mmCIF file of C-alpha atoms and ligand atoms in Angstrom:
data_model
loop_
_atom_site.group_PDB
_atom_site.id
_atom_site.type_symbol
_atom_site.label_atom_id
_atom_site.label_comp_id
_atom_site.label_asym_id
_atom_site.label_seq_id
_atom_site.Cartn_x
_atom_site.Cartn_y
_atom_site.Cartn_z
ATOM 1 C CA MET X 150 104.328 163.936 158.753
ATOM 2 C CA ASN X 151 104.166 163.229 162.518
ATOM 3 C CA ILE X 152 106.295 160.563 164.180
ATOM 4 C CA TYR X 153 103.435 158.048 164.097
ATOM 5 C CA CYS X 154 102.928 158.462 160.357
ATOM 6 C CA LYS X 155 106.672 158.314 159.693
ATOM 7 C CA THR X 156 106.988 155.024 161.613
ATOM 8 C CA LEU X 157 104.048 153.522 159.758
ATOM 9 C CA PHE X 158 105.511 154.653 156.426
ATOM 10 C CA LEU X 159 108.938 153.152 157.207
ATOM 11 C CA PHE X 160 107.293 149.922 158.349
ATOM 12 C CA ALA X 161 105.341 149.670 155.113
ATOM 13 C CA ILE X 162 108.497 150.292 153.043
ATOM 14 C CA THR X 163 110.392 147.609 154.991
ATOM 15 C CA LEU X 164 107.582 145.119 154.443
ATOM 16 C CA LEU X 165 107.529 145.900 150.739
ATOM 17 C CA GLY X 166 111.301 145.424 150.541
ATOM 18 C CA CYS X 167 111.098 142.048 152.355
ATOM 19 C CA ASN X 168 108.349 140.991 150.071
ATOM 20 C CA GLU X 169 110.410 141.800 147.013
ATOM 21 C CA LYS X 170 113.353 139.810 148.341
ATOM 22 C CA LYS X 171 111.076 136.866 149.091
ATOM 23 C CA VAL X 172 109.730 136.875 145.546
ATOM 24 C CA GLU X 173 113.265 136.999 144.159
ATOM 25 C CA GLY X 174 114.394 134.203 146.483
ATOM 26 C CA LYS X 175 111.406 132.070 145.575
ATOM 27 C CA ALA X 176 111.974 132.492 141.827
ATOM 28 C CA LYS X 177 115.610 131.458 142.188
ATOM 29 C CA GLU X 178 114.693 128.383 144.242
ATOM 30 C CA GLU X 179 112.102 127.239 141.718
ATOM 31 C CA VAL X 180 114.311 127.146 138.612
ATOM 32 C CA LYS X 181 117.037 124.538 138.901
ATOM 33 C CA LEU X 182 119.633 123.852 136.224
ATOM 34 C CA LYS X 183 118.309 120.982 134.071
ATOM 35 C CA GLY X 184 121.636 119.566 132.948
ATOM 36 C CA SER X 185 125.267 120.562 133.321
ATOM 37 C CA ILE X 186 128.109 122.540 131.750
ATOM 38 C CA ILE X 187 131.745 121.544 132.101
ATOM 39 C CA LYS X 188 134.485 123.916 130.990
ATOM 40 C CA SER X 189 137.850 122.506 129.896
ATOM 41 C CA ASP X 190 140.985 123.877 128.287
ATOM 42 C CA PHE X 191 140.919 123.540 124.468
ATOM 43 C CA GLY X 192 144.419 124.856 123.776
ATOM 44 C CA SER X 193 145.846 128.048 122.406
ATOM 45 C CA THR X 194 145.494 130.070 119.227
ATOM 46 C CA PRO X 195 147.602 132.990 117.957
ATOM 47 C CA ASP X 196 144.996 135.284 119.597
ATOM 48 C CA GLY X 197 144.963 133.556 123.007
ATOM 49 C CA SER X 198 143.803 130.402 124.731
ATOM 50 C CA VAL X 199 140.356 128.953 124.258
ATOM 51 C CA ASP X 200 138.027 126.602 126.118
ATOM 52 C CA LEU X 201 135.606 123.823 125.350
ATOM 53 C CA TYR X 202 132.212 123.869 127.070
ATOM 54 C CA THR X 203 130.475 120.518 127.249
ATOM 55 C CA ILE X 204 126.789 120.951 127.871
ATOM 56 C CA ALA X 205 124.534 118.005 128.749
ATOM 57 C CA ASN X 206 120.786 117.884 129.252
ATOM 58 C CA GLU X 207 118.962 115.472 131.567
ATOM 59 C CA ARG X 208 118.224 113.071 128.684
ATOM 60 C CA GLY X 209 121.885 112.458 127.972
ATOM 61 C CA MET X 210 122.270 114.583 124.827
ATOM 62 C CA LYS X 211 125.547 116.495 124.819
ATOM 63 C CA VAL X 212 127.029 119.351 122.843
ATOM 64 C CA ALA X 213 130.594 120.623 123.025
ATOM 65 C CA ILE X 214 131.200 124.207 121.930
ATOM 66 C CA THR X 215 134.444 126.158 121.847
ATOM 67 C CA ASN X 216 134.637 129.921 122.184
ATOM 68 C CA TYR X 217 137.019 129.853 119.188
ATOM 69 C CA GLY X 218 134.611 130.736 116.369
ATOM 70 C CA GLY X 219 131.652 129.629 118.512
ATOM 71 C CA ILE X 220 132.255 126.227 116.941
ATOM 72 C CA VAL X 221 130.006 123.257 117.752
ATOM 73 C CA GLN X 222 132.797 120.683 118.083
ATOM 74 C CA SER X 223 130.636 117.648 118.825
ATOM 75 C CA LEU X 224 126.938 116.873 119.107
ATOM 76 C CA MET X 225 126.126 113.558 120.757
ATOM 77 C CA VAL X 226 122.572 112.307 120.224
ATOM 78 C CA PRO X 227 120.985 108.932 120.994
ATOM 79 C CA ASP X 228 120.507 106.542 118.063
ATOM 80 C CA LYS X 229 117.888 103.799 117.699
ATOM 81 C CA THR X 230 119.783 101.533 120.107
ATOM 82 C CA GLY X 231 120.188 104.297 122.695
ATOM 83 C CA VAL X 232 123.900 104.681 121.987
ATOM 84 C CA LEU X 233 125.190 108.264 121.695
ATOM 85 C CA LEU X 234 126.313 109.164 118.191
ATOM 86 C CA ASP X 235 128.379 112.198 117.201
ATOM 87 C CA VAL X 236 126.470 113.793 114.310
ATOM 88 C CA VAL X 237 128.683 116.773 113.387
ATOM 89 C CA LEU X 238 131.974 116.898 111.511
ATOM 90 C CA GLY X 239 134.945 118.559 113.172
ATOM 91 C CA PHE X 240 138.283 117.991 114.864
ATOM 92 C CA ASP X 241 139.475 116.533 118.144
ATOM 93 C CA ASN X 242 141.669 119.507 118.952
ATOM 94 C CA ILE X 243 142.172 123.201 118.284
ATOM 95 C CA GLU X 244 145.020 122.572 115.833
ATOM 96 C CA GLY X 245 142.519 121.075 113.398
ATOM 97 C CA TYR X 246 140.336 124.182 113.576
ATOM 98 C CA LEU X 247 143.338 126.479 113.081
ATOM 99 C CA GLY X 248 144.144 124.745 109.785
ATOM 100 C CA GLU X 249 142.218 124.999 106.507
ATOM 101 C CA HIS X 250 138.676 123.708 106.831
ATOM 102 C CA PRO X 251 135.272 124.674 105.403
ATOM 103 C CA TYR X 252 133.801 126.347 108.510
ATOM 104 C CA PHE X 253 132.990 123.118 110.417
ATOM 105 C CA GLY X 254 130.383 123.924 113.093
ATOM 106 C CA ALA X 255 131.251 127.622 113.246
ATOM 107 C CA VAL X 256 129.267 130.804 113.774
ATOM 108 C CA ILE X 257 129.312 132.643 110.450
ATOM 109 C CA GLY X 258 129.323 136.435 110.228
ATOM 110 C CA ARG X 259 129.141 139.283 109.672
ATOM 111 C CA TYR X 260 127.433 138.000 106.525
ATOM 112 C CA GLY X 261 126.754 134.294 106.042
ATOM 113 C CA ASN X 262 126.880 133.203 102.375
ATOM 114 C CA ARG X 263 127.996 135.184 99.299
ATOM 115 C CA ILE X 264 128.039 138.852 98.406
ATOM 116 C CA ALA X 265 128.621 139.393 94.667
ATOM 117 C CA LYS X 266 132.090 140.731 93.864
ATOM 118 C CA GLY X 267 132.502 141.646 97.549
ATOM 119 C CA ARG X 268 130.698 144.940 97.056
ATOM 120 C CA PHE X 269 127.673 146.776 98.365
ATOM 121 C CA THR X 270 126.489 150.347 98.745
ATOM 122 C CA ILE X 271 124.809 151.901 101.775
ATOM 123 C CA ASP X 272 123.576 155.525 101.660
ATOM 124 C CA SER X 273 125.637 156.192 98.499
ATOM 125 C CA LEU X 274 128.836 154.926 100.129
ATOM 126 C CA ASP X 275 130.537 151.953 98.431
ATOM 127 C CA TYR X 276 132.084 149.200 100.538
ATOM 128 C CA ASP X 277 134.726 146.729 99.360
ATOM 129 C CA LEU X 278 135.059 143.361 101.031
ATOM 130 C CA ALA X 279 137.524 140.503 100.564
ATOM 131 C CA THR X 280 136.791 138.319 97.554
ATOM 132 C CA ASN X 281 137.656 135.017 99.188
ATOM 133 C CA ASN X 282 135.473 132.746 97.029
ATOM 134 C CA GLY X 283 136.294 133.170 93.341
ATOM 135 C CA PRO X 284 135.047 136.622 92.411
ATOM 136 C CA ASN X 285 132.782 136.812 95.474
ATOM 137 C CA HIS X 286 132.841 137.432 99.203
ATOM 138 C CA LEU X 287 131.919 134.428 101.365
ATOM 139 C CA HIS X 288 131.034 133.968 105.063
ATOM 140 C CA GLY X 289 132.357 137.292 106.367
ATOM 141 C CA GLY X 290 135.735 137.384 104.619
ATOM 142 C CA ASP X 291 139.299 136.403 105.434
ATOM 143 C CA LYS X 292 138.804 136.423 109.185
ATOM 144 C CA GLY X 293 135.111 136.086 109.844
ATOM 145 C CA PHE X 294 133.360 135.375 113.143
ATOM 146 C CA ASP X 295 134.389 131.707 112.741
ATOM 147 C CA LYS X 296 138.034 132.604 113.410
ATOM 148 C CA VAL X 297 137.779 134.979 116.368
ATOM 149 C CA ILE X 298 137.740 134.324 120.091
ATOM 150 C CA TRP X 299 134.392 134.992 121.717
ATOM 151 C CA THR X 300 133.887 135.933 125.364
ATOM 152 C CA ALA X 301 132.006 133.068 126.989
ATOM 153 C CA GLU X 302 129.606 133.000 129.919
ATOM 154 C CA GLN X 303 127.920 129.909 131.322
ATOM 155 C CA SER X 304 124.290 130.594 131.967
ATOM 156 C CA MET X 305 120.794 129.152 132.359
ATOM 157 C CA SER X 306 117.597 129.936 130.441
ATOM 158 C CA GLY X 307 114.446 131.026 132.296
ATOM 159 C CA GLU X 308 113.271 127.385 132.129
ATOM 160 C CA GLY X 309 116.529 126.130 133.656
ATOM 161 C CA PHE X 310 118.190 124.852 130.485
ATOM 162 C CA PRO X 311 121.974 125.107 130.348
ATOM 163 C CA GLN X 312 123.271 127.854 128.087
ATOM 164 C CA LEU X 313 126.504 129.185 126.723
ATOM 165 C CA LYS X 314 126.461 132.905 125.951
ATOM 166 C CA LEU X 315 129.100 134.064 123.503
ATOM 167 C CA ARG X 316 129.847 137.728 122.838
ATOM 168 C CA TYR X 317 132.001 139.426 120.256
ATOM 169 C CA VAL X 318 132.437 143.067 119.303
ATOM 170 C CA SER X 319 133.351 143.445 115.638
ATOM 171 C CA ALA X 320 135.158 146.748 115.097
ATOM 172 C CA ASP X 321 133.965 149.415 112.681
ATOM 173 C CA GLY X 322 135.646 148.562 109.352
ATOM 174 C CA GLU X 323 136.516 144.959 110.314
ATOM 175 C CA GLU X 324 136.664 142.910 107.095
ATOM 176 C CA GLY X 325 135.465 146.038 105.310
ATOM 177 C CA TYR X 326 132.013 146.233 106.939
ATOM 178 C CA PRO X 327 130.793 149.549 108.355
ATOM 179 C CA GLY X 328 129.851 150.036 112.020
ATOM 180 C CA GLN X 329 130.919 148.533 115.303
ATOM 181 C CA LEU X 330 128.727 145.468 115.703
ATOM 182 C CA SER X 331 128.086 143.947 119.142
ATOM 183 C CA VAL X 332 127.000 140.350 118.707
ATOM 184 C CA GLU X 333 125.632 137.801 121.157
ATOM 185 C CA VAL X 334 125.107 134.150 120.272
ATOM 186 C CA VAL X 335 123.390 132.004 122.893
ATOM 187 C CA TYR X 336 123.442 128.215 122.633
ATOM 188 C CA THR X 337 120.770 126.485 124.752
ATOM 189 C CA LEU X 338 120.314 122.726 125.177
ATOM 190 C CA THR X 339 116.701 121.973 126.076
ATOM 191 C CA ASP X 340 115.080 118.811 127.375
ATOM 192 C CA ASP X 341 113.298 118.416 124.015
ATOM 193 C CA ASN X 342 116.800 117.596 122.676
ATOM 194 C CA ASP X 343 116.875 120.969 120.939
ATOM 195 C CA LEU X 344 120.105 122.788 120.318
ATOM 196 C CA ARG X 345 118.694 126.311 120.127
ATOM 197 C CA ILE X 346 120.774 129.208 118.840
ATOM 198 C CA ASP X 347 119.664 132.782 119.537
ATOM 199 C CA TYR X 348 121.543 135.537 117.749
ATOM 200 C CA THR X 349 121.282 139.248 118.546
ATOM 201 C CA ALA X 350 123.343 142.165 117.270
ATOM 202 C CA ARG X 351 123.439 145.950 117.485
ATOM 203 C CA THR X 352 125.408 148.419 115.433
ATOM 204 C CA ASP X 353 126.476 152.056 115.643
ATOM 205 C CA LYS X 354 126.381 152.584 111.836
ATOM 206 C CA THR X 355 124.071 151.088 109.238
ATOM 207 C CA THR X 356 125.525 147.754 108.127
ATOM 208 C CA HIS X 357 124.550 144.352 106.742
ATOM 209 C CA VAL X 358 124.169 141.347 109.066
ATOM 210 C CA ASN X 359 123.331 137.728 108.273
ATOM 211 C CA LEU X 360 124.408 135.308 110.989
ATOM 212 C CA THR X 361 124.224 131.540 110.847
ATOM 213 C CA ASN X 362 125.832 128.330 112.051
ATOM 214 C CA HIS X 363 127.759 126.079 109.696
ATOM 215 C CA ALA X 364 127.328 122.648 111.326
ATOM 216 C CA TYR X 365 127.973 119.703 108.983
ATOM 217 C CA PHE X 366 125.493 116.979 109.951
ATOM 218 C CA ASN X 367 125.701 113.277 109.304
ATOM 219 C CA LEU X 368 122.855 111.562 111.131
ATOM 220 C CA ALA X 369 124.434 108.137 110.654
ATOM 221 C CA GLY X 370 127.367 109.364 112.744
ATOM 222 C CA VAL X 371 130.447 111.172 111.507
ATOM 223 C CA ASP X 372 132.370 107.961 111.015
ATOM 224 C CA GLY X 373 129.451 106.459 109.112
ATOM 225 C CA ASP X 374 128.515 106.450 105.446
ATOM 226 C CA ASP X 375 127.955 109.608 103.374
ATOM 227 C CA ILE X 376 124.600 111.401 103.495
ATOM 228 C CA LEU X 377 123.252 110.149 100.155
ATOM 229 C CA ASN X 378 120.842 107.757 101.867
ATOM 230 C CA HIS X 379 119.506 110.404 104.247
ATOM 231 C CA GLU X 380 115.929 111.406 103.467
ATOM 232 C CA MET X 381 114.713 114.967 103.716
ATOM 233 C CA LYS X 382 111.391 116.795 103.746
ATOM 234 C CA LEU X 383 111.736 120.539 103.280
ATOM 235 C CA GLU X 384 108.909 123.076 103.518
ATOM 236 C CA ALA X 385 110.081 125.263 100.646
ATOM 237 C CA SER X 386 108.177 125.574 97.404
ATOM 238 C CA LYS X 387 110.738 127.998 95.936
ATOM 239 C CA TYR X 388 114.490 128.434 95.820
ATOM 240 C CA THR X 389 116.863 131.105 94.554
ATOM 241 C CA PRO X 390 118.590 129.900 91.328
ATOM 242 C CA VAL X 391 122.199 130.998 90.946
ATOM 243 C CA ASP X 392 124.786 131.861 88.292
ATOM 244 C CA ASN X 393 127.931 129.790 87.834
ATOM 245 C CA THR X 394 129.607 131.599 90.790
ATOM 246 C CA LEU X 395 126.647 130.695 93.037
ATOM 247 C CA ILE X 396 125.253 134.248 93.184
ATOM 248 C CA PRO X 397 121.429 134.350 92.970
ATOM 249 C CA THR X 398 120.027 135.618 89.701
ATOM 250 C CA GLY X 399 117.337 137.444 91.697
ATOM 251 C CA ALA X 400 114.566 135.087 90.596
ATOM 252 C CA LEU X 401 112.555 132.832 92.886
ATOM 253 C CA ALA X 402 111.961 129.541 91.080
ATOM 254 C CA GLU X 403 109.388 126.862 91.844
ATOM 255 C CA VAL X 404 110.893 123.578 93.073
ATOM 256 C CA ALA X 405 108.028 121.492 91.655
ATOM 257 C CA ASP X 406 109.193 119.055 88.960
ATOM 258 C CA THR X 407 112.883 119.837 89.602
ATOM 259 C CA PRO X 408 115.575 118.059 91.660
ATOM 260 C CA PHE X 409 114.927 120.761 94.305
ATOM 261 C CA ASP X 410 111.538 119.333 95.251
ATOM 262 C CA PHE X 411 111.706 117.897 98.786
ATOM 263 C CA SER X 412 108.027 118.475 99.574
ATOM 264 C CA SER X 413 107.738 114.822 100.633
ATOM 265 C CA PHE X 414 110.517 112.633 102.104
ATOM 266 C CA THR X 415 113.107 112.238 99.342
ATOM 267 C CA LYS X 416 116.497 110.565 99.343
ATOM 268 C CA ILE X 417 119.278 113.114 98.928
ATOM 269 C CA ALA X 418 120.812 110.782 96.313
ATOM 270 C CA LYS X 419 117.759 111.070 94.050
ATOM 271 C CA GLY X 420 118.510 114.469 92.477
ATOM 272 C CA ILE X 421 122.030 115.268 93.618
ATOM 273 C CA ASP X 422 123.643 114.331 90.309
ATOM 274 C CA ALA X 423 120.699 115.246 88.098
ATOM 275 C CA ASP X 424 121.346 116.526 84.605
ATOM 276 C CA ASP X 425 120.282 120.019 85.627
ATOM 277 C CA ARG X 426 122.153 123.296 85.149
ATOM 278 C CA GLN X 427 121.541 124.485 88.724
ATOM 279 C CA ILE X 428 122.741 121.188 90.184
ATOM 280 C CA LYS X 429 125.847 121.395 87.977
ATOM 281 C CA TYR X 430 126.668 124.916 89.194
ATOM 282 C CA GLY X 431 126.666 123.660 92.794
ATOM 283 C CA GLY X 432 128.276 120.287 92.079
ATOM 284 C CA GLY X 433 125.180 118.990 93.895
ATOM 285 C CA TYR X 434 122.993 120.959 96.287
ATOM 286 C CA ASP X 435 124.452 124.311 97.304
ATOM 287 C CA HIS X 436 121.381 126.512 97.088
ATOM 288 C CA ASN X 437 119.220 128.778 99.182
ATOM 289 C CA PHE X 438 115.646 127.593 99.634
ATOM 290 C CA VAL X 439 112.850 130.058 100.343
ATOM 291 C CA LEU X 440 111.012 128.792 103.401
ATOM 292 C CA ASP X 441 107.224 128.673 103.078
ATOM 293 C CA GLU X 442 106.475 129.547 106.685
ATOM 294 C CA PRO X 443 109.478 130.095 108.931
ATOM 295 C CA SER X 444 108.446 129.513 112.542
ATOM 296 C CA MET X 445 109.743 128.188 115.843
ATOM 297 C CA ALA X 446 106.558 126.104 116.238
ATOM 298 C CA LEU X 447 106.685 123.960 113.086
ATOM 299 C CA PRO X 448 109.861 122.459 111.626
ATOM 300 C CA PHE X 449 110.895 123.750 108.214
ATOM 301 C CA VAL X 450 112.864 120.583 107.604
ATOM 302 C CA THR X 451 113.017 116.967 108.760
ATOM 303 C CA VAL X 452 116.022 114.818 107.900
ATOM 304 C CA ARG X 453 116.276 111.137 108.799
ATOM 305 C CA SER X 454 118.747 108.294 108.586
ATOM 306 C CA HIS X 455 117.319 104.774 108.559
ATOM 307 C CA GLU X 456 120.792 103.483 109.358
ATOM 308 C CA SER X 457 120.970 105.117 112.800
ATOM 309 C CA GLY X 458 117.267 105.875 113.295
ATOM 310 C CA VAL X 459 118.176 109.512 114.076
ATOM 311 C CA ILE X 460 115.781 112.239 112.959
ATOM 312 C CA MET X 461 116.676 115.911 112.916
ATOM 313 C CA LYS X 462 114.009 118.593 112.734
ATOM 314 C CA ALA X 463 114.949 122.228 112.435
ATOM 315 C CA PHE X 464 113.028 125.396 113.205
ATOM 316 C CA THR X 465 113.914 128.983 112.351
ATOM 317 C CA THR X 466 112.791 132.571 112.242
ATOM 318 C CA GLU X 467 114.871 133.140 109.075
ATOM 319 C CA PRO X 468 113.317 133.399 105.585
ATOM 320 C CA GLY X 469 115.815 131.014 103.949
ATOM 321 C CA VAL X 470 118.162 128.086 104.342
ATOM 322 C CA GLN X 471 121.311 127.184 102.407
ATOM 323 C CA PHE X 472 121.170 123.460 101.753
ATOM 324 C CA TYR X 473 124.738 122.371 101.063
ATOM 325 C CA THR X 474 125.669 118.717 100.589
ATOM 326 C CA GLY X 475 129.424 118.895 101.227
ATOM 327 C CA ASN X 476 130.200 118.761 97.494
ATOM 328 C CA PHE X 477 133.583 120.408 98.013
ATOM 329 C CA LEU X 478 134.725 117.943 100.683
ATOM 330 C CA ASP X 479 137.296 115.859 98.859
ATOM 331 C CA GLY X 480 138.893 113.445 101.309
ATOM 332 C CA THR X 481 141.838 115.737 102.101
ATOM 333 C CA ILE X 482 140.666 116.480 105.649
ATOM 334 C CA ASN X 483 141.169 114.010 108.467
ATOM 335 C CA GLY X 484 138.711 114.802 111.214
ATOM 336 C CA LYS X 485 137.780 113.413 114.617
ATOM 337 C CA GLY X 486 139.338 110.034 115.299
ATOM 338 C CA GLY X 487 141.291 110.328 112.020
ATOM 339 C CA VAL X 488 138.153 109.837 109.922
ATOM 340 C CA VAL X 489 138.565 111.063 106.347
ATOM 341 C CA TYR X 490 135.841 113.519 105.350
ATOM 342 C CA GLY X 491 134.978 112.594 101.787
ATOM 343 C CA LYS X 492 132.666 114.197 99.252
ATOM 344 C CA ARG X 493 129.098 114.480 100.600
ATOM 345 C CA SER X 494 129.998 113.034 103.977
ATOM 346 C CA ALA X 495 127.721 115.626 105.606
ATOM 347 C CA LEU X 496 125.004 118.155 104.872
ATOM 348 C CA CYS X 497 124.503 121.714 106.078
ATOM 349 C CA LEU X 498 121.242 123.549 106.691
ATOM 350 C CA GLU X 499 122.405 127.109 107.196
ATOM 351 C CA THR X 500 119.429 129.247 108.195
ATOM 352 C CA GLN X 501 119.782 132.753 106.821
ATOM 353 C CA HIS X 502 118.561 135.641 104.702
ATOM 354 C CA TYR X 503 119.122 134.956 101.013
ATOM 355 C CA PRO X 504 122.634 135.184 99.547
ATOM 356 C CA ASP X 505 123.715 138.537 98.114
ATOM 357 C CA SER X 506 120.757 140.346 99.714
ATOM 358 C CA PRO X 507 122.776 143.601 99.964
ATOM 359 C CA ASN X 508 122.694 143.761 96.128
ATOM 360 C CA GLN X 509 119.240 142.286 95.492
ATOM 361 C CA LYS X 510 116.527 144.863 95.972
ATOM 362 C CA ASP X 511 113.686 142.324 95.892
ATOM 363 C CA PHE X 512 115.102 140.050 98.611
ATOM 364 C CA PRO X 513 114.257 140.620 102.292
ATOM 365 C CA SER X 514 116.714 143.214 103.588
ATOM 366 C CA THR X 515 119.736 142.408 105.762
ATOM 367 C CA LEU X 516 120.330 146.050 106.710
ATOM 368 C CA LEU X 517 120.724 146.788 110.399
ATOM 369 C CA LYS X 518 120.512 150.408 111.548
ATOM 370 C CA PRO X 519 121.688 152.022 114.779
ATOM 371 C CA GLY X 520 118.978 151.704 117.438
ATOM 372 C CA GLU X 521 117.630 148.449 115.952
ATOM 373 C CA THR X 522 118.320 144.949 117.261
ATOM 374 C CA TYR X 523 119.052 142.086 114.881
ATOM 375 C CA ARG X 524 117.341 138.929 116.127
ATOM 376 C CA SER X 525 117.434 135.438 114.712
ATOM 377 C CA THR X 526 116.669 132.041 116.242
ATOM 378 C CA THR X 527 117.205 128.515 114.950
ATOM 379 C CA ALA X 528 116.802 125.191 116.736
ATOM 380 C CA TYR X 529 117.944 121.718 115.692
ATOM 381 C CA ARG X 530 115.898 118.980 117.410
ATOM 382 C CA PHE X 531 117.002 115.338 117.621
ATOM 383 C CA GLN X 532 114.671 112.362 117.919
ATOM 384 C CA VAL X 533 114.670 108.680 117.112
ATOM 385 C CA MET X 534 112.444 107.303 114.344
ATOM 386 C CA PRO X 535 109.172 106.187 115.955
ATOM 387 C CA SER X 536 108.787 103.007 113.924
ATOM 388 C CA LEU X 537 112.091 101.577 115.104
HETATM 389 C C1 BGC C 787 128.593 127.387 100.697
HETATM 390 C C2 BGC C 787 129.446 126.424 99.938
HETATM 391 C C3 BGC C 787 130.792 126.396 100.567
HETATM 392 C C4 BGC C 787 130.629 126.012 102.023
HETATM 393 C C5 BGC C 787 131.929 126.031 102.753
HETATM 394 C C6 BGC C 787 128.471 126.913 102.105
HETATM 395 O O1 BGC C 787 127.696 127.784 102.842
HETATM 396 O O2 BGC C 787 127.339 127.561 100.107
HETATM 397 O O3 BGC C 787 129.552 126.802 98.591
HETATM 398 O O4 BGC C 787 131.640 125.507 99.926
HETATM 399 O O5 BGC C 787 129.757 126.899 102.653
HETATM 400 O O6 BGC C 787 132.572 127.208 102.579
#
């Protein structure tokens, strides 16, 4: 290459470089944060101190999340009068979350829901997990992902929505599960009033993964009435009946003509105390529904409260949802503002693979192998009833 060519070549490279920088600069200028995130101290736990991240969007909706257990501590949504209402159960401070409570607002893992007798087998190796729910394993064991401190990073989605990225590395053998599992849970608050949760995980040994969030919703506000007057429409024509320890029998049963039929808007109260064996096993609803068409485009469920005018729609990529009506809440927990959380004062819609999948060969598999990425997304969208 002569000097002339070399100069031309260098000039071209420089131009290319500049161009690249310009494109980068432009992209950064275009996307502005649509909302805000404020970090505050949330106190200390035996494993270290934790923070509370309050995320707001430009429409005024707010969510507060702590990196202890990835817990959604409050979710403020506008009601029919425009006033912000807190629609999730929880506590005002970390002390509440360190005490006994039924997973209020937490990330659940490594396996959300029950595994029969706390046992499963992978590649002829048997694994034994804690039996922390009668004879069964529930929600990841004695110290699941709801009780660990997550590393938190404030971030922004490609569209400019505020995000909180939480990361946790679960050691090989933690709570009896095989493989080191690296988990990321990203909470995003969009300007559609969606609280979107994206879960990803990777493992170095074949393991079972089923992540979810255990928010307890009361759309009339957490200091309001119970959820018996809420109405729900659920796109699930089947559910997984259970035995008396709430382990699926393996069958998929039709909801038609049973108290499990929510194919049109139905008051929760209607079937919750029905004279039905399945209802009796759960003390109300505590069952996994098989979603007809899981998708992020169409809601699988719509719940509404005429009292507040708040509507919640939820979307998911998961094949199932555990619909739990807070049957085991018994008035012994004093939550935010000292409010007593009584029986059925909230409902949970825990998106997931079906319970006990590791032992049910006909259910969609929850196995995750090295080299694969576990992905799951759920969004809860809040609106106000149009007719009000
Ligand atoms: C279970 C309930 C349990 C609740 C709190 C739900 O996912 O299905 O049976 O009481 O979590 O642990």
